[in-house]
Amino acid sequence: FIFASSIISILIAIMKKKIYDISILFSLGAKNKLIYCIFLWYSLIYIVFGIIFGTSIGLLASYYFDSIIQNFEEFLNIKIFPSNAYFINFIPVKVIYSDVLCIVSLIFLLVITCSLYSIFKIIHKNSIKSILS
C-alpha cells in the first residue's frame, strides 16, 4: 500500500507538470484513451523498475542477513542477540519464492489499479478543461 501510494503521488506530480502537454494533446484532437495509454506506460516503467530493484534488494538482504547483522555488530561493537539473554543468537530467515511471486503480483495489480485511478483523476479534472477554453 505504501509503494502504491508513492507511485500515485509520483504520477500525479508528473501529470501536474505535464498538464499543458496534456491540454495541447487534447486541443490537437487526442482522445482520453491516448492519454490513458501514455501515462499507463509511465506507470508501467516505474512499476517494473521498482519491482525489479525492490525484489532484488530484498532477496539479497535476506540471503546475506546473517553477515549483515554480524558486520553491524562489529561496526557498533555491541551484541544484538546476547546468548545470556536469548535462547537463539540469530534470526532464522527462509525465502519462499511462491510467496515472493504472490507479493510481487499483488503489488503489480495494486499499483496498476492505483495508477489508473490517478490518471482518471487528472484527466477528468476541471483544470484541463479550463486551460482549453
Tab-separated table of N, CA and C in Angstrom:
chain	number	residue	atom	x	y	z
A	1	PHE	N	0.821	-1.197	0.000
A	1	PHE	CA	0.000	0.000	0.000
A	1	PHE	C	0.866	1.261	0.000
A	2	ILE	N	1.954	1.224	0.744
A	2	ILE	CA	2.854	2.378	0.783
A	2	ILE	C	3.504	2.581	-0.577
A	3	PHE	N	3.903	1.487	-1.210
A	3	PHE	CA	4.507	1.569	-2.543
A	3	PHE	C	3.496	2.134	-3.541
A	4	ALA	N	2.244	1.671	-3.454
A	4	ALA	CA	1.217	2.150	-4.377
A	4	ALA	C	0.936	3.627	-4.157
A	5	SER	N	0.894	4.067	-2.916
A	5	SER	CA	0.624	5.479	-2.660
A	5	SER	C	1.782	6.353	-3.124
A	6	SER	N	3.005	5.860	-3.019
A	6	SER	CA	4.131	6.641	-3.530
A	6	SER	C	4.099	6.717	-5.049
A	7	ILE	N	3.684	5.631	-5.707
A	7	ILE	CA	3.546	5.663	-7.166
A	7	ILE	C	2.466	6.652	-7.572
A	8	ILE	N	1.356	6.676	-6.824
A	8	ILE	CA	0.274	7.627	-7.133
A	8	ILE	C	0.779	9.056	-7.011
A	9	SER	N	1.494	9.357	-5.939
A	9	SER	CA	1.981	10.727	-5.760
A	9	SER	C	3.002	11.100	-6.823
A	10	ILE	N	3.851	10.156	-7.219
A	10	ILE	CA	4.816	10.426	-8.287
A	10	ILE	C	4.095	10.682	-9.602
A	11	LEU	N	3.093	9.860	-9.916
A	11	LEU	CA	2.369	10.042	-11.180
A	11	LEU	C	1.563	11.334	-11.194
A	12	ILE	N	0.959	11.687	-10.073
A	12	ILE	CA	0.209	12.944	-10.026
A	12	ILE	C	1.152	14.122	-10.192
A	13	ALA	N	2.350	14.052	-9.579
A	13	ALA	CA	3.328	15.128	-9.755
A	13	ALA	C	3.779	15.224	-11.206
A	14	ILE	N	4.009	14.083	-11.835
A	14	ILE	CA	4.402	14.088	-13.247
A	14	ILE	C	3.290	14.669	-14.102
A	15	MET	N	2.048	14.260	-13.815
A	15	MET	CA	0.930	14.736	-14.627
A	15	MET	C	0.653	16.216	-14.407
A	16	LYS	N	0.880	16.708	-13.201
A	16	LYS	CA	0.698	18.140	-12.968
A	16	LYS	C	1.745	18.949	-13.713
A	17	LYS	N	2.957	18.399	-13.831
A	17	LYS	CA	3.983	19.081	-14.609
A	17	LYS	C	3.681	19.007	-16.101
A	18	LYS	N	2.976	17.991	-16.514
A	18	LYS	CA	2.678	17.787	-17.924
A	18	LYS	C	1.263	18.219	-18.286
A	19	ILE	N	0.600	18.996	-17.452
A	19	ILE	CA	-0.793	19.357	-17.696
A	19	ILE	C	-0.940	20.183	-18.979
A	20	TYR	N	0.055	21.008	-19.276
A	20	TYR	CA	-0.015	21.796	-20.514
A	20	TYR	C	0.197	20.902	-21.734
A	21	ASP	N	1.065	19.904	-21.597
A	21	ASP	CA	1.243	18.952	-22.699
A	21	ASP	C	-0.039	18.156	-22.935
A	22	ILE	N	-0.710	17.799	-21.845
A	22	ILE	CA	-1.977	17.078	-21.972
A	22	ILE	C	-3.014	17.961	-22.654
A	23	SER	N	-3.046	19.226	-22.271
A	23	SER	CA	-4.022	20.126	-22.894
A	23	SER	C	-3.715	20.350	-24.364
A	24	ILE	N	-2.442	20.375	-24.731
A	24	ILE	CA	-2.079	20.514	-26.139
A	24	ILE	C	-2.512	19.266	-26.908
A	25	LEU	N	-2.303	18.093	-26.305
A	25	LEU	CA	-2.753	16.863	-26.955
A	25	LEU	C	-4.270	16.858	-27.134
A	26	PHE	N	-4.991	17.335	-26.111
A	26	PHE	CA	-6.448	17.423	-26.240
A	26	PHE	C	-6.847	18.404	-27.335
A	27	SER	N	-6.146	19.534	-27.421
A	27	SER	CA	-6.509	20.521	-28.443
A	27	SER	C	-6.172	20.023	-29.855
A	28	LEU	N	-5.199	19.124	-29.965
A	28	LEU	CA	-4.876	18.546	-31.265
A	28	LEU	C	-5.797	17.398	-31.644
A	29	GLY	N	-6.693	17.038	-30.737
A	29	GLY	CA	-7.678	16.021	-31.054
A	29	GLY	C	-7.430	14.662	-30.428
A	30	ALA	N	-6.516	14.584	-29.478
A	30	ALA	CA	-6.257	13.301	-28.826
A	30	ALA	C	-7.431	12.927	-27.925
A	31	LYS	N	-7.745	11.689	-27.911
A	31	LYS	CA	-8.831	11.188	-27.066
A	31	LYS	C	-8.281	10.792	-25.700
A	32	ASN	N	-9.194	10.558	-24.799
A	32	ASN	CA	-8.793	10.150	-23.455
A	32	ASN	C	-8.008	8.848	-23.459
A	33	LYS	N	-8.321	7.965	-24.396
A	33	LYS	CA	-7.648	6.669	-24.463
A	33	LYS	C	-6.150	6.827	-24.711
A	34	LEU	N	-5.766	7.776	-25.567
A	34	LEU	CA	-4.356	8.022	-25.834
A	34	LEU	C	-3.646	8.535	-24.580
A	35	ILE	N	-4.296	9.438	-23.853
A	35	ILE	CA	-3.700	9.973	-22.626
A	35	ILE	C	-3.557	8.861	-21.582
A	36	TYR	N	-4.597	8.020	-21.473
A	36	TYR	CA	-4.510	6.869	-20.570
A	36	TYR	C	-3.311	5.997	-20.927
A	37	CYS	N	-3.142	5.715	-22.214
A	37	CYS	CA	-2.045	4.833	-22.645
A	37	CYS	C	-0.681	5.450	-22.359
A	38	ILE	N	-0.536	6.737	-22.593
A	38	ILE	CA	0.752	7.394	-22.355
A	38	ILE	C	1.138	7.309	-20.882
A	39	PHE	N	0.217	7.671	-20.015
A	39	PHE	CA	0.562	7.680	-18.599
A	39	PHE	C	0.539	6.283	-17.992
A	40	LEU	N	-0.155	5.351	-18.622
A	40	LEU	CA	-0.064	3.967	-18.176
A	40	LEU	C	1.331	3.411	-18.474
A	41	TRP	N	1.925	3.832	-19.595
A	41	TRP	CA	3.297	3.425	-19.883
A	41	TRP	C	4.261	4.034	-18.871
A	42	TYR	N	4.028	5.304	-18.493
A	42	TYR	CA	4.845	5.911	-17.439
A	42	TYR	C	4.787	5.075	-16.171
A	43	SER	N	3.582	4.720	-15.771
A	43	SER	CA	3.440	3.955	-14.530
A	43	SER	C	4.021	2.557	-14.663
A	44	LEU	N	3.893	1.924	-15.824
A	44	LEU	CA	4.485	0.597	-16.022
A	44	LEU	C	6.006	0.634	-15.903
A	45	ILE	N	6.610	1.699	-16.419
A	45	ILE	CA	8.061	1.830	-16.296
A	45	ILE	C	8.459	1.931	-14.830
A	46	TYR	N	7.748	2.764	-14.062
A	46	TYR	CA	8.042	2.890	-12.630
A	46	TYR	C	7.791	1.578	-11.895
A	47	ILE	N	6.720	0.901	-12.235
A	47	ILE	CA	6.382	-0.349	-11.557
A	47	ILE	C	7.438	-1.410	-11.826
A	48	VAL	N	7.819	-1.578	-13.080
A	48	VAL	CA	8.775	-2.627	-13.434
A	48	VAL	C	10.123	-2.376	-12.763
A	49	PHE	N	10.623	-1.138	-12.846
A	49	PHE	CA	11.904	-0.853	-12.202
A	49	PHE	C	11.795	-0.967	-10.677
A	50	GLY	N	10.686	-0.519	-10.109
A	50	GLY	CA	10.506	-0.633	-8.666
A	50	GLY	C	10.439	-2.073	-8.203
A	51	ILE	N	9.719	-2.899	-8.941
A	51	ILE	CA	9.602	-4.308	-8.563
A	51	ILE	C	10.943	-5.028	-8.742
A	52	ILE	N	11.632	-4.756	-9.838
A	52	ILE	CA	12.922	-5.421	-10.068
A	52	ILE	C	13.932	-5.026	-8.997
A	53	PHE	N	14.086	-3.719	-8.765
A	53	PHE	CA	15.070	-3.280	-7.783
A	53	PHE	C	14.655	-3.650	-6.360
A	54	GLY	N	13.394	-3.485	-6.033
A	54	GLY	CA	12.933	-3.803	-4.691
A	54	GLY	C	13.032	-5.278	-4.366
A	55	THR	N	12.631	-6.119	-5.303
A	55	THR	CA	12.701	-7.559	-5.079
A	55	THR	C	14.152	-8.030	-5.013
A	56	SER	N	14.992	-7.521	-5.888
A	56	SER	CA	16.391	-7.957	-5.859
A	56	SER	C	17.091	-7.495	-4.590
A	57	ILE	N	16.853	-6.273	-4.153
A	57	ILE	CA	17.463	-5.801	-2.914
A	57	ILE	C	16.929	-6.583	-1.716
A	58	GLY	N	15.632	-6.856	-1.695
A	58	GLY	CA	15.055	-7.637	-0.605
A	58	GLY	C	15.575	-9.064	-0.554
A	59	LEU	N	15.700	-9.706	-1.710
A	59	LEU	CA	16.226	-11.072	-1.742
A	59	LEU	C	17.703	-11.117	-1.365
A	60	LEU	N	18.473	-10.131	-1.827
A	60	LEU	CA	19.884	-10.085	-1.438
A	60	LEU	C	20.041	-9.830	0.055
A	61	ALA	N	19.220	-8.937	0.595
A	61	ALA	CA	19.291	-8.657	2.036
A	61	ALA	C	18.898	-9.875	2.856
A	62	SER	N	17.904	-10.622	2.403
A	62	SER	CA	17.513	-11.823	3.148
A	62	SER	C	18.536	-12.939	3.001
A	63	TYR	N	19.197	-13.015	1.857
A	63	TYR	CA	20.207	-14.045	1.646
A	63	TYR	C	21.447	-13.783	2.503
A	64	TYR	N	21.855	-12.529	2.599
A	64	TYR	CA	23.055	-12.162	3.361
A	64	TYR	C	22.713	-11.548	4.722
A	65	PHE	N	21.559	-11.892	5.280
A	65	PHE	CA	21.111	-11.260	6.514
A	65	PHE	C	22.054	-11.530	7.680
A	66	ASP	N	22.543	-12.749	7.810
A	66	ASP	CA	23.443	-13.083	8.916
A	66	ASP	C	24.739	-12.286	8.837
A	67	SER	N	25.311	-12.174	7.653
A	67	SER	CA	26.559	-11.412	7.526
A	67	SER	C	26.314	-9.916	7.721
A	68	ILE	N	25.146	-9.426	7.319
A	68	ILE	CA	24.817	-8.017	7.547
A	68	ILE	C	24.734	-7.740	9.047
A	69	ILE	N	24.070	-8.612	9.786
A	69	ILE	CA	23.951	-8.440	11.232
A	69	ILE	C	25.325	-8.539	11.898
A	70	GLN	N	26.156	-9.476	11.462
A	70	GLN	CA	27.492	-9.607	12.035
A	70	GLN	C	28.344	-8.369	11.777
A	71	ASN	N	28.277	-7.836	10.569
A	71	ASN	CA	29.024	-6.614	10.261
A	71	ASN	C	28.493	-5.427	11.060
A	72	PHE	N	27.191	-5.382	11.250
A	72	PHE	CA	26.586	-4.312	12.036
A	72	PHE	C	27.030	-4.396	13.495
A	73	GLU	N	27.087	-5.605	14.030
A	73	GLU	CA	27.543	-5.801	15.411
A	73	GLU	C	29.017	-5.428	15.560
A	74	GLU	N	29.828	-5.782	14.594
A	74	GLU	CA	31.241	-5.418	14.644
A	74	GLU	C	31.444	-3.921	14.515
A	75	PHE	N	30.643	-3.287	13.678
A	75	PHE	CA	30.775	-1.847	13.470
A	75	PHE	C	30.404	-1.068	14.732
A	76	LEU	N	29.302	-1.449	15.382
A	76	LEU	CA	28.861	-0.746	16.582
A	76	LEU	C	29.467	-1.304	17.866
A	77	ASN	N	30.148	-2.432	17.752
A	77	ASN	CA	30.782	-3.085	18.890
A	77	ASN	C	29.777	-3.429	19.987
A	78	ILE	N	28.615	-3.905	19.567
A	78	ILE	CA	27.599	-4.384	20.501
A	78	ILE	C	27.110	-5.740	20.019
A	79	LYS	N	26.460	-6.449	20.884
A	79	LYS	CA	25.876	-7.740	20.529
A	79	LYS	C	24.366	-7.557	20.499
A	80	ILE	N	23.754	-7.760	19.335
A	80	ILE	CA	22.315	-7.562	19.193
A	80	ILE	C	21.550	-8.671	19.899
A	81	PHE	N	22.009	-9.908	19.761
A	81	PHE	CA	21.372	-11.053	20.410
A	81	PHE	C	22.361	-11.707	21.374
A	82	PRO	N	22.524	-11.164	22.577
A	82	PRO	CA	23.459	-11.794	23.507
A	82	PRO	C	22.948	-13.167	23.933
A	83	SER	N	23.873	-14.121	24.025
A	83	SER	CA	23.488	-15.508	24.308
A	83	SER	C	22.970	-15.693	25.727
A	84	ASN	N	23.285	-14.807	26.650
A	84	ASN	CA	22.777	-14.951	28.006
A	84	ASN	C	21.353	-14.410	28.163
A	85	ALA	N	20.862	-13.670	27.190
A	85	ALA	CA	19.506	-13.119	27.281
A	85	ALA	C	18.508	-13.844	26.384
A	86	TYR	N	18.955	-14.421	25.284
A	86	TYR	CA	18.069	-15.055	24.322
A	86	TYR	C	18.441	-16.534	24.146
A	87	PHE	N	17.453	-17.335	23.790
A	87	PHE	CA	17.709	-18.746	23.536
A	87	PHE	C	18.453	-18.965	22.226
A	88	ILE	N	18.169	-18.111	21.245
A	88	ILE	CA	18.854	-18.206	19.959
A	88	ILE	C	19.667	-16.935	19.743
A	89	ASN	N	20.725	-17.031	19.023
A	89	ASN	CA	21.558	-15.853	18.778
A	89	ASN	C	21.545	-15.435	17.310
A	90	PHE	N	20.471	-15.791	16.594
A	90	PHE	CA	20.346	-15.410	15.191
A	90	PHE	C	18.862	-15.327	14.854
A	91	ILE	N	18.571	-14.718	13.722
A	91	ILE	CA	17.200	-14.659	13.217
A	91	ILE	C	17.105	-15.634	12.055
A	92	PRO	N	16.244	-16.636	12.170
A	92	PRO	CA	16.125	-17.591	11.059
A	92	PRO	C	15.403	-16.933	9.874
A	93	VAL	N	16.021	-17.015	8.720
A	93	VAL	CA	15.472	-16.413	7.507
A	93	VAL	C	15.304	-17.510	6.466
A	94	LYS	N	14.084	-17.625	5.944
A	94	LYS	CA	13.821	-18.580	4.864
A	94	LYS	C	12.987	-17.873	3.809
A	95	VAL	N	13.428	-17.905	2.589
A	95	VAL	CA	12.728	-17.261	1.488
A	95	VAL	C	11.877	-18.308	0.781
A	96	ILE	N	10.581	-18.034	0.692
A	96	ILE	CA	9.659	-18.897	-0.042
A	96	ILE	C	9.304	-18.158	-1.331
A	97	TYR	N	9.786	-18.673	-2.428
A	97	TYR	CA	9.669	-17.953	-3.702
A	97	TYR	C	8.242	-17.858	-4.203
A	98	SER	N	7.384	-18.784	-3.832
A	98	SER	CA	5.979	-18.664	-4.221
A	98	SER	C	5.327	-17.476	-3.507
A	99	ASP	N	5.725	-17.221	-2.261
A	99	ASP	CA	5.222	-16.042	-1.552
A	99	ASP	C	5.756	-14.759	-2.164
A	100	VAL	N	7.019	-14.781	-2.581
A	100	VAL	CA	7.598	-13.606	-3.235
A	100	VAL	C	6.851	-13.303	-4.528
A	101	LEU	N	6.557	-14.347	-5.307
A	101	LEU	CA	5.815	-14.164	-6.555
A	101	LEU	C	4.401	-13.648	-6.287
A	102	CYS	N	3.765	-14.152	-5.258
A	102	CYS	CA	2.417	-13.693	-4.899
A	102	CYS	C	2.435	-12.223	-4.488
A	103	ILE	N	3.410	-11.825	-3.692
A	103	ILE	CA	3.511	-10.434	-3.244
A	103	ILE	C	3.817	-9.512	-4.417
A	104	VAL	N	4.717	-9.927	-5.300
A	104	VAL	CA	5.068	-9.109	-6.465
A	104	VAL	C	3.864	-8.924	-7.376
A	105	SER	N	3.108	-9.995	-7.612
A	105	SER	CA	1.926	-9.865	-8.474
A	105	SER	C	0.845	-9.024	-7.805
A	106	LEU	N	0.687	-9.135	-6.494
A	106	LEU	CA	-0.284	-8.306	-5.783
A	106	LEU	C	0.101	-6.832	-5.846
A	107	ILE	N	1.385	-6.546	-5.669
A	107	ILE	CA	1.861	-5.164	-5.771
A	107	ILE	C	1.655	-4.635	-7.184
A	108	PHE	N	1.930	-5.460	-8.184
A	108	PHE	CA	1.744	-5.039	-9.570
A	108	PHE	C	0.284	-4.678	-9.839
A	109	LEU	N	-0.639	-5.539	-9.419
A	109	LEU	CA	-2.065	-5.252	-9.628
A	109	LEU	C	-2.525	-4.029	-8.850
A	110	LEU	N	-2.032	-3.876	-7.626
A	110	LEU	CA	-2.415	-2.731	-6.806
A	110	LEU	C	-1.919	-1.424	-7.410
A	111	VAL	N	-0.695	-1.422	-7.878
A	111	VAL	CA	-0.140	-0.189	-8.436
A	111	VAL	C	-0.779	0.132	-9.781
A	112	ILE	N	-1.074	-0.869	-10.596
A	112	ILE	CA	-1.770	-0.608	-11.858
A	112	ILE	C	-3.143	-0.001	-11.582
A	113	THR	N	-3.866	-0.561	-10.625
A	113	THR	CA	-5.182	-0.029	-10.271
A	113	THR	C	-5.070	1.395	-9.756
A	114	CYS	N	-4.113	1.639	-8.886
A	114	CYS	CA	-3.939	2.983	-8.333
A	114	CYS	C	-3.471	3.977	-9.381
A	115	SER	N	-2.620	3.545	-10.296
A	115	SER	CA	-2.178	4.465	-11.341
A	115	SER	C	-3.309	4.782	-12.310
A	116	LEU	N	-4.163	3.803	-12.613
A	116	LEU	CA	-5.331	4.100	-13.449
A	116	LEU	C	-6.255	5.094	-12.764
A	117	TYR	N	-6.386	4.970	-11.443
A	117	TYR	CA	-7.204	5.924	-10.697
A	117	TYR	C	-6.602	7.322	-10.766
A	118	SER	N	-5.282	7.425	-10.603
A	118	SER	CA	-4.659	8.745	-10.652
A	118	SER	C	-4.746	9.352	-12.048
A	119	ILE	N	-4.625	8.519	-13.079
A	119	ILE	CA	-4.780	9.017	-14.449
A	119	ILE	C	-6.204	9.514	-14.668
A	120	PHE	N	-7.166	8.744	-14.213
A	120	PHE	CA	-8.566	9.141	-14.342
A	120	PHE	C	-8.834	10.444	-13.595
A	121	LYS	N	-8.239	10.587	-12.428
A	121	LYS	CA	-8.439	11.785	-11.614
A	121	LYS	C	-7.869	13.025	-12.295
A	122	ILE	N	-6.693	12.900	-12.877
A	122	ILE	CA	-6.066	14.050	-13.533
A	122	ILE	C	-6.781	14.415	-14.826
A	123	ILE	N	-7.160	13.417	-15.614
A	123	ILE	CA	-7.774	13.702	-16.915
A	123	ILE	C	-9.137	14.357	-16.736
A	124	HIS	N	-9.893	13.925	-15.759
A	124	HIS	CA	-11.236	14.467	-15.590
A	124	HIS	C	-11.276	15.658	-14.648
A	125	LYS	N	-10.123	16.236	-14.397
A	125	LYS	CA	-10.058	17.415	-13.542
A	125	LYS	C	-10.492	18.641	-14.335
A	126	ASN	N	-11.025	19.619	-13.659
A	126	ASN	CA	-11.510	20.816	-14.335
A	126	ASN	C	-10.375	21.698	-14.856
A	127	SER	N	-9.145	21.497	-14.357
A	127	SER	CA	-8.057	22.361	-14.784
A	127	SER	C	-7.716	22.183	-16.255
A	128	ILE	N	-7.846	20.978	-16.766
A	128	ILE	CA	-7.575	20.751	-18.186
A	128	ILE	C	-8.635	21.456	-19.028
A	129	LYS	N	-9.887	21.355	-18.610
A	129	LYS	CA	-10.963	21.990	-19.372
A	129	LYS	C	-10.857	23.512	-19.304
A	130	SER	N	-10.372	24.032	-18.170
A	130	SER	CA	-10.230	25.483	-18.080
A	130	SER	C	-9.069	25.981	-18.925
A	131	ILE	N	-8.034	25.145	-19.097
A	131	ILE	CA	-6.921	25.543	-19.962
A	131	ILE	C	-7.361	25.558	-21.422
A	132	LEU	N	-8.210	24.605	-21.790
A	132	LEU	CA	-8.660	24.507	-23.174
A	132	LEU	C	-9.569	25.656	-23.567
A	133	SER	N	-10.353	26.171	-22.643
A	133	SER	CA	-11.282	27.241	-23.023
A	133	SER	C	-10.716	28.622	-22.861
